[in-house]
Amino acid sequence: MKKYDFIIENYSKQKLFSSFLPGIAGKHGIPLWVFYVNRGQCIASFGIENKANSILEFKPATQSYTDTPLKGFRTFIKVNSKYYEPFSELNNFKKIMKISKNNLEIEEINEELGLIVRVIYFVLPNEDFAALVRRLEIENTDENEKHLEVIDGLPEVIPYGVSNGVYKEMGNTARAWMHVYNYEKKIPFFSVRTTIGDLEIVEEINNGYFYFASSENELIDVVYDKNVLFDNLTSLQEAIVFKNGGVKEVLSRKQYDENLLPSAFGVLETNLKDKVVVNSMIGFSKEKELINNRIETLKKDEYILLKKQEADMIVEEIVSDILTKTSNELFNKYCEQNYLDNVLRGGYPLVFNNKNGKIVYHIYSRKHGDLERDYNFFVIEANKYSQGNGNFRDVVQNRRNDVIFHPEIEDFNLSMFMNLIQADGNNPLVVKGTRFKFEGDPSILSDLNDELKEFILNNYFTPGEVLERLKNKDIDEDEFISKILYHSSQHEQAEFGEGYWIDHWTYLMDLVETYKEIYPDKLEKTLFEKYEYKTFDSHAYVKPRKEKYKFYKGKVRQIASVGESHEKLRIIQERGHNYLTDKDGNIYKSNMFEKLLMLAINKFATLDPYGMGLEMEANKPGWNDALNGLPALFGSGMSETFELKRLLSFMYEELKKYDGSIEIFEELYEFIEKINLELDRYFKENDQFKYWDNVSNAKEDYRSKVFFNITGRKRKISKNELLDVFEKMLKKIDEGIKKAKEYGKGVYPTFFTYELVDYEVKDNVIIPKKFEVNVLPYFLEGIVRAFKVIDTDEKKKLYSFVKKSDIYDKKLKMYKTSESILNQPYSIGRIRAFTPGWLENESVFMHMEFKYLLELIKSNMIEEFYEDIKTALPPYMDYKVYGRSILENSSFIVSSANSNLTLHGQGFYARLSGSTAEFLSMWKHIFIGDKLFTIEDGELTFTFNPKLSKEFYENGVIEFKLFSRTLVKYVNPHLKEKIGKIEVFENGTKYEIIGNKIKGELAHKLRNKEIDEIICYFE
């Protein structure tokens, strides 16, 4: 376990799983995406930027498990004329998979031939081109020198310019464009001659995929036409030509360089005494000369070994932020893997100085698309300083703990995601990262070539796009980018995508709370005094009820609830930005409190006809995407109601402490006035339907007013007046929560659907009169969210209920998404069509289960928490049941509700999910405590209040890194509960503190990452 993170013996006979290399090539590298499975030689697919640009065809997991042994990497060996294919499923030699964070190694031991065959894969770091490096080692295990013939590589390479989709649907036709060149230098390039298609504009293609192989620092021969290897054996089961005639026969045959799907094999004939190594690279380069000119370096074994070490170090440096040393080595490594995978969804923050303060830029992020999530279109920018795409909910939740590990980013994430909230309370789905606009003096760019200068001056850009055009390779790239960004403004990039989910906004409060934990002394200023927040503006809108209430098969349904305005889209395109403007075209800017108020009022006005859940008013449900039928059934969710209470309670408490005045744009002011009026009327008349109808009208009126622009006029609202409105809103929410609990027979439901049982039709418009509610079975989600706003006694009762209910999988001792939903109609969504125990239908969805575990430790239910993690966290699981590395999360685990007993407890959908964010929050509570920084007696105060298991101590000591900088050591030989003394080390000076708090100047230094080490002594 020291050299490798996890080892799987006889991997090709174990349960099927897929995973991936992280695609991290360093700040100055060009990443590849690489997926692998535990069959054959593992690499199932890889390529550049997205799955459209596959070098090895992207296929869903089910196909990859079958095809990888034949169409993935292959090695054919003749030892003293005896033919042998290592890693073939047709042999029974011992096979070992060794998984590390940034590389993969497989090994086969052939005692009959006296060989160990080893293959190592990693992505090449910090180069101007992208490559998957493959290192083949053939080791002699006896004293007899052997005559060795080797052919190693890929049977099929999709040439550059042939998209994965084109290849699947018309790969035969696409052969006409394909050709191989540069092979005379033993470095074949694979490309098409021109763009493919019946197009008016035809462009020549100069980019390409390349391949080469070397041994003993020299290039070896290459087979780019697989027919000289397999002849007519199209099944590819054996390299029949090589088997019968050896290397000489293969190389004697004519290879064709066009009109065929090429291959990429290195060919070697030598004598094996101790060990033979074949290094190969396959990847992408913008020009062949880049590889040709570097080949004298690239072909050397020393270079490959140093690059592997460098690749490993890049990732080890990232995960060193969460250095954790307990008695449980598996748990320690699991912490690191979670941190890495969290980075892959949320990005790793880099901080740059800027003329207006600082800029934070996230690299390495990507959407969670893989062989099992074959439906997602991920993007990994094929440039240096690479960033990728993501969905709003995914990115915001996986950045929850950014400020915990990197305090220096301050309120960047808050600003970014607050800016993406729209005037109607919704948000765009697709988040594309950020781009920059140069705003400095053009003379700063005088030393640059004209093409680059023009690009920087006239475009929004990423650092990678700038470096791509930088011709002077002697320039320090980090210094150059820092200089450009210093004079640039940063802009969020997002787009509507599809529909509006009702839960995305709920993760904003997580950002607010973690920011408050680090900067309690700056929260008031950030909330009320910083007028830099913008409002995302979209051409998509939620239709009023009269447009979306439709007849479907004799019943009224809520259908096609989101519209798109071509006129608004034109306006946005003409003005060149996606931000709300006033009537004069100026971007409207507000403080964060106003943004939160705008959000809260919109969501409050979306309470369902019974005042319980938040309506699924815009085509999409909440976290549980598979309940996609609920919006049509007038569905609503209690989870979001609990989150709304959390938001309003926060705003209420912060407003009470604030002494200044509140100003808001007049349309929002008028909306609040109408809400207040309807609340007063409701508390007098107690007519819930009338209240809902009137508030819905007010919401629709407000949204129509702000759709194109706002007046820009401000209205003052007194602190006491707004506090009074908050109190009424909270009272109304509490009433709805109480009612929901009654419908849930003492337990909070998560979802409702409604049937419109009384209505009238006037001028083809359906006017609602009365709804009847239907309560869905219990889901874990609503209970998890309730934990955030209920008291301790109720939490313990809920915990007891869940343990006894069918939400708890008593066989696996894990928590499922819900009870059985088999009594529900198919109309609730695809979830009902899924097999029980699979995907969202009654499986153990790790993200939601982890949310529940987090609430337990936050609620100081410590015994319950540590009891549950022993069966819920992968490092405590049995690998043979879990079916993949127990250092990695899955998206879901098949529960015992599934009919296939052999699948129970097995994890599916690798790694990237919100579970990593939940675990990092657990890690914070376990090792540090509930609240990090607070203000006590006017002083910034840091408190250590860990919730540790005594099992974690190794010889009375636990170590971890705080703020990715300060080494913290807990010394507790007698396993006591409280910290009695702290020693703080800063730049050679030791400070001794009685108790568990660090105050004043030292607390500021700790937050500024100036403290080297802290030792806490328990007594």
CSV table of C-alpha atoms in Angstrom, one decimal, residues 79 107-118 137-146 272-276:
chain,number,residue,atom,x,y,z
A,79,VAL,CA,9.6,-15.9,-26.9
A,107,GLU,CA,1.2,-6.7,-14.4
A,108,GLU,CA,1.0,-10.3,-15.6
A,109,ILE,CA,3.2,-13.1,-14.3
A,110,ASN,CA,3.9,-16.0,-16.8
A,111,GLU,CA,5.8,-18.6,-14.9
A,112,GLU,CA,5.7,-21.0,-17.9
A,113,LEU,CA,7.8,-18.6,-20.1
A,114,GLY,CA,9.6,-17.0,-17.2
A,115,LEU,CA,8.3,-13.5,-17.8
A,116,ILE,CA,6.7,-10.7,-16.0
A,117,VAL,CA,5.0,-8.2,-18.3
A,118,ARG,CA,4.2,-4.8,-16.9
A,137,GLU,CA,8.4,-3.6,-19.3
A,138,ILE,CA,9.2,-7.3,-20.1
A,139,GLU,CA,11.2,-8.8,-17.3
A,140,ASN,CA,13.1,-12.1,-17.4
A,141,THR,CA,12.5,-14.2,-14.3
A,142,ASP,CA,15.1,-16.9,-14.9
A,143,GLU,CA,18.7,-16.9,-15.9
A,144,ASN,CA,18.1,-18.0,-19.5
A,145,GLU,CA,18.5,-15.4,-22.2
A,146,LYS,CA,15.6,-15.4,-24.5
A,272,LEU,CA,16.0,-10.6,-23.4
A,273,LYS,CA,18.5,-11.0,-20.6
A,274,ASP,CA,17.1,-9.0,-17.7
A,275,LYS,CA,14.5,-6.5,-18.9
A,276,VAL,CA,13.3,-5.0,-22.1
